[in-house]
Amino acid sequence: MRSTPPSRSTEVGRAVATGATAYGASSSGLHHIPEKAEQVLEVVSQIPPGMVLTYGDVAEMVGDRGPRFVGNVMGRYGSDVPWWRVVRAGGWPPQGLEEGALEHYREEGTPLVRGVLDGLRVDLARARWLPDLSGRATRSAAGGSFGQLHHVEVWVTDLAVAEAEWAWLLRELGYERTDTWPSGQAWALGETYLVLEAGPDVTGPHERRRAGVNHVAFHAGSPEDVERLAAGATRHGWTLMFADRHPYAGGPGNHAAYLESGSGFEVELVAR
């Protein structure tokens, strides 16, 4: 059962005790707030539930001084506005107030990287607020074109085995490991990422021939690149499928390599 969220006064007290800049005195108890600070607080007060802005976003909207100024304003006057909706670069919650901020995110349904239960930072690609001229709240179009694949999540029974197979291939394809946690890891290439997850909800081995997603296909460069990757993959736990029809198992003119991992996952490397 989730514990009761800490009160704002508790959150502010924790920030003071840890020397964090977020979040300071109530603005209602102050006789004078500088005009630019008022503008910052006005912007923050309008961020809808479930959405966020970064410190840099707010600074750009008020047109002055940069993210550090916004942080100072929030640290001094921010306790009366939804402070948790202003995040650090990368979607990380305000420093020193992570626990309280995450409670707010979960209550408001704010998209989190790795989901509502395990997520520790906001998914900016889905949660960044873009106010339009009509005043309607809109989610960000940043992070990818509309309809573009956002990410793929591959559930595995043994993370160490999966890493031994997938890490080499993903690196060769240009992916970079961007996040790790006890039961998984994320690999990103541009605006798309792939997750390997071996959490407690995973049950039974993978079977690609059952109903569901059969395989994942990657652009893999020239025909020569495909052959190089296919040969290297066999030294990292993958087996070339349909060897008698390779490299045209997918049909004439479709140069590709079909690979199967030791756990039964299939990938297709497609030549341009």
Coordinates of C-alpha atoms in Angstrom, one line a residue:
M1 CA 0.0 0.0 0.0
R2 CA 1.3 3.4 -0.9
S3 CA 2.1 5.6 2.1
T4 CA 0.4 9.0 2.5
P5 CA 2.2 11.7 0.5
P6 CA 4.3 14.0 2.6
S7 CA 2.9 17.4 3.3
R8 CA 4.3 20.5 1.5
S9 CA 5.7 21.7 4.8
T10 CA 7.5 18.4 5.2
E11 CA 8.9 18.5 1.7
V12 CA 10.1 22.1 2.2
G13 CA 11.6 21.1 5.5
R14 CA 13.5 18.2 3.9
A15 CA 14.8 20.6 1.2
V16 CA 16.1 23.0 3.8
A17 CA 17.7 20.2 5.9
T18 CA 19.6 18.8 2.8
G19 CA 20.6 22.2 1.5
A20 CA 18.5 21.8 -1.6
T21 CA 17.3 24.8 -3.5
A22 CA 13.7 23.6 -3.9
Y23 CA 11.4 24.8 -2.5
G24 CA 11.3 27.9 -0.3
A25 CA 8.9 30.1 1.6
S26 CA 5.3 30.6 0.7
S27 CA 4.9 33.6 -1.7
S28 CA 1.7 34.6 0.1
G29 CA 3.6 35.5 3.2
L30 CA 6.0 37.9 1.4
H31 CA 5.4 41.6 1.0
H32 CA 7.1 42.0 -2.4
I33 CA 8.1 39.5 -5.1
P34 CA 10.2 40.8 -8.1
E35 CA 8.3 41.1 -11.3
K36 CA 10.4 38.5 -13.1
A37 CA 9.9 36.1 -10.2
E38 CA 6.1 36.7 -10.4
Q39 CA 6.3 35.8 -14.1
V40 CA 8.0 32.5 -13.3
L41 CA 5.4 31.6 -10.7
E42 CA 2.6 32.5 -13.1
V43 CA 4.0 30.1 -15.7
V44 CA 4.4 27.3 -13.2
S45 CA 0.9 27.8 -11.8
Q46 CA -0.5 27.2 -15.3
I47 CA 1.2 23.8 -16.0
P48 CA -1.6 21.3 -16.1
P49 CA -1.7 18.1 -14.0
G50 CA 0.3 15.3 -15.6
M51 CA 2.5 17.6 -17.5
V52 CA 5.8 19.3 -16.8
L53 CA 8.3 22.0 -18.0
T54 CA 12.0 22.0 -17.4
Y55 CA 13.7 24.9 -15.7
G56 CA 15.1 25.9 -19.1
D57 CA 11.6 25.8 -20.6
V58 CA 10.3 28.2 -18.0
A59 CA 13.3 30.5 -18.4
E60 CA 12.6 30.6 -22.2
M61 CA 8.9 31.4 -21.6
V62 CA 9.7 34.4 -19.3
G63 CA 12.5 35.5 -21.5
D64 CA 15.2 36.2 -19.0
R65 CA 18.3 34.9 -17.1
G66 CA 18.2 31.1 -17.7
P67 CA 17.4 28.0 -15.8
R68 CA 19.5 28.9 -12.7
F69 CA 17.3 32.0 -12.2
V70 CA 14.2 29.9 -12.4
G71 CA 15.6 27.5 -9.8
N72 CA 16.4 30.3 -7.5
V73 CA 12.9 31.7 -7.8
M74 CA 11.4 28.3 -7.1
G75 CA 13.7 27.8 -4.2
R76 CA 12.7 31.1 -2.6
Y77 CA 9.0 31.5 -3.5
G78 CA 7.8 28.2 -5.1
S79 CA 5.9 26.3 -2.3
D80 CA 2.5 27.8 -3.3
V81 CA 2.7 26.6 -6.9
P82 CA 2.9 23.0 -8.3
W83 CA 6.7 22.9 -8.0
W84 CA 6.9 19.2 -8.9
R85 CA 5.8 20.1 -12.4
V86 CA 9.2 21.9 -13.0
V87 CA 11.9 19.3 -13.6
R88 CA 15.6 19.1 -14.3
A89 CA 17.1 18.3 -17.6
G90 CA 16.4 14.7 -18.6
G91 CA 13.1 14.7 -16.6
W92 CA 14.6 14.3 -13.2
P93 CA 12.5 15.7 -10.3
P94 CA 13.7 18.7 -8.2
Q95 CA 16.8 17.9 -6.3
G96 CA 16.1 16.9 -2.7
L97 CA 12.4 16.5 -3.3
E98 CA 12.4 13.4 -5.5
E99 CA 10.2 11.3 -3.2
G100 CA 7.5 13.9 -2.8
A101 CA 7.6 14.7 -6.5
L102 CA 7.2 11.1 -7.5
E103 CA 4.1 10.8 -5.3
H104 CA 2.6 13.7 -7.2
Y105 CA 3.5 12.3 -10.6
R106 CA 1.9 9.0 -9.8
E107 CA -1.3 10.7 -8.5
E108 CA -1.5 12.9 -11.6
G109 CA -0.7 10.2 -14.1
T110 CA 2.5 11.9 -15.3
P111 CA 4.3 9.7 -17.8
L112 CA 7.4 8.2 -16.3
V113 CA 10.3 6.5 -17.9
R114 CA 10.0 2.7 -17.0
G115 CA 6.4 3.2 -16.0
V116 CA 4.4 4.4 -13.0
L117 CA 5.7 1.8 -10.5
D118 CA 9.4 1.7 -11.3
G119 CA 9.9 5.1 -13.0
L120 CA 12.2 7.6 -11.3
R121 CA 12.0 10.4 -13.9
V122 CA 9.5 12.0 -16.1
D123 CA 9.2 11.0 -19.8
L124 CA 9.7 14.4 -21.4
A125 CA 8.8 13.1 -24.8
R126 CA 5.3 12.5 -23.6
A127 CA 4.8 14.9 -20.6
R128 CA 6.4 18.2 -21.7
W129 CA 3.7 20.8 -21.9
L130 CA 3.3 22.9 -25.0
P131 CA 0.7 25.6 -24.4
D132 CA -1.0 26.8 -27.5
L133 CA -2.6 30.1 -28.3
S134 CA -6.1 28.8 -27.5
G135 CA -5.1 28.0 -24.0
R136 CA -5.6 24.3 -24.4
A137 CA -3.2 22.0 -22.7
T138 CA -1.2 20.0 -25.2
R139 CA 1.4 17.3 -24.8
S140 CA 4.8 17.7 -26.4
A141 CA 5.4 16.7 -30.0
A142 CA 9.1 16.7 -29.1
G143 CA 10.9 13.4 -28.9
G144 CA 9.6 12.0 -32.2
S145 CA 7.2 12.5 -35.1
F146 CA 3.6 11.7 -34.6
G147 CA 3.0 8.0 -35.0
Q148 CA 6.7 7.1 -34.9
L149 CA 7.6 4.1 -32.8
H150 CA 8.5 5.4 -29.3
H151 CA 10.0 2.2 -27.7
V152 CA 10.0 -1.5 -27.7
E153 CA 10.0 -3.5 -24.4
V154 CA 11.4 -7.0 -24.5
W155 CA 10.6 -9.2 -21.5
V156 CA 13.2 -11.8 -20.7
T157 CA 13.6 -14.5 -18.1
D158 CA 17.3 -14.0 -17.5
L159 CA 18.7 -10.5 -17.8
A160 CA 22.3 -11.6 -17.8
V161 CA 21.8 -14.0 -20.7
A162 CA 19.8 -11.4 -22.6
E163 CA 22.4 -8.8 -22.1
A164 CA 25.1 -11.1 -23.4
E165 CA 23.1 -11.6 -26.6
W166 CA 21.5 -8.1 -27.1
A167 CA 24.2 -5.7 -25.9
W168 CA 26.7 -6.6 -28.6
L169 CA 24.1 -6.4 -31.4
L170 CA 22.6 -3.1 -30.2
R171 CA 26.0 -1.5 -29.9
E172 CA 26.9 -2.6 -33.4
L173 CA 23.6 -1.0 -34.6
G174 CA 24.5 2.3 -32.9
Y175 CA 22.4 2.0 -29.8
E176 CA 23.7 3.3 -26.4
R177 CA 22.8 2.0 -23.0
T178 CA 21.1 5.0 -21.3
D179 CA 19.6 3.5 -18.2
T180 CA 20.0 0.4 -15.9
W181 CA 18.0 -0.8 -12.9
P182 CA 18.1 -4.2 -11.0
S183 CA 15.7 -5.9 -13.4
G184 CA 16.4 -4.2 -16.7
Q185 CA 18.1 -1.7 -18.9
A186 CA 17.3 0.7 -21.8
W187 CA 19.2 1.2 -25.1
A188 CA 18.5 4.3 -27.2
L189 CA 19.2 5.3 -30.7
G190 CA 17.9 8.8 -31.4
E191 CA 14.3 9.2 -30.4
T192 CA 13.6 5.4 -30.1
Y193 CA 14.7 3.1 -27.4
L194 CA 14.6 -0.6 -26.5
V195 CA 14.1 -2.0 -23.0
L196 CA 15.2 -5.4 -21.7
E197 CA 13.2 -6.3 -18.7
A198 CA 13.3 -9.3 -16.4
G199 CA 11.0 -8.1 -13.6
P200 CA 8.7 -10.2 -11.4
D201 CA 5.8 -10.1 -13.8
V202 CA 7.7 -12.1 -16.5
T203 CA 6.3 -15.6 -16.6
G204 CA 7.5 -18.5 -18.8
P205 CA 9.9 -18.6 -21.8
H206 CA 9.4 -16.6 -25.0
E207 CA 7.8 -18.3 -27.9
R208 CA 7.9 -16.2 -31.1
R209 CA 5.5 -18.6 -33.0
R210 CA 2.6 -17.9 -30.6
A211 CA 0.2 -15.1 -31.1
G212 CA 1.9 -11.7 -30.5
V213 CA 4.9 -9.9 -31.8
N214 CA 7.0 -12.3 -33.9
H215 CA 10.2 -10.3 -34.4
V216 CA 11.8 -6.9 -34.5
A217 CA 13.5 -5.6 -37.6
F218 CA 16.4 -3.1 -37.8
H219 CA 17.8 -1.0 -40.6
A220 CA 21.4 -2.4 -40.8
G221 CA 23.2 -0.5 -43.6
S222 CA 24.6 -2.0 -46.8
P223 CA 24.4 -5.7 -47.7
E224 CA 28.0 -5.9 -46.6
D225 CA 27.1 -4.5 -43.2
V226 CA 24.3 -7.0 -42.9
E227 CA 26.7 -9.9 -43.6
R228 CA 29.3 -8.5 -41.1
L229 CA 26.7 -8.2 -38.4
A230 CA 25.2 -11.6 -39.1
A231 CA 28.6 -13.3 -38.9
G232 CA 29.5 -11.4 -35.7
A233 CA 26.2 -12.2 -34.1
T234 CA 26.8 -15.9 -34.3
R235 CA 29.7 -15.4 -31.9
H236 CA 27.4 -13.7 -29.4
G237 CA 24.6 -16.1 -28.8
W238 CA 22.6 -15.7 -32.1
T239 CA 21.9 -18.3 -34.7
L240 CA 21.3 -17.5 -38.4
M241 CA 17.8 -18.6 -39.4
F242 CA 16.7 -19.9 -42.8
A243 CA 20.4 -20.4 -43.7
D244 CA 19.4 -22.4 -46.9
R245 CA 17.6 -19.3 -48.2
H246 CA 19.9 -16.6 -46.8
P247 CA 20.2 -13.7 -47.6
Y248 CA 16.9 -13.7 -49.5
A249 CA 14.7 -15.6 -47.0
G250 CA 12.3 -12.7 -47.0
G251 CA 11.9 -12.8 -50.8
P252 CA 13.8 -11.8 -54.0
G253 CA 15.5 -8.4 -53.7
N254 CA 15.0 -8.3 -49.9
H255 CA 18.6 -8.7 -48.6
A256 CA 18.3 -9.4 -44.9
A257 CA 19.6 -11.6 -42.1
Y258 CA 17.2 -13.4 -39.7
L259 CA 18.7 -14.1 -36.3
E260 CA 17.4 -16.1 -33.3
S261 CA 18.8 -15.6 -29.8
G262 CA 19.3 -18.5 -27.4
S263 CA 16.1 -17.5 -25.7
G264 CA 14.1 -17.7 -28.9
F265 CA 13.9 -14.0 -29.8
E266 CA 14.1 -13.1 -33.5
V267 CA 15.5 -10.0 -35.1
E268 CA 15.8 -9.1 -38.8
L269 CA 18.7 -7.0 -40.1
V270 CA 17.5 -5.3 -43.2
A271 CA 19.9 -4.0 -45.9
R272 CA 19.1 -0.7 -47.6

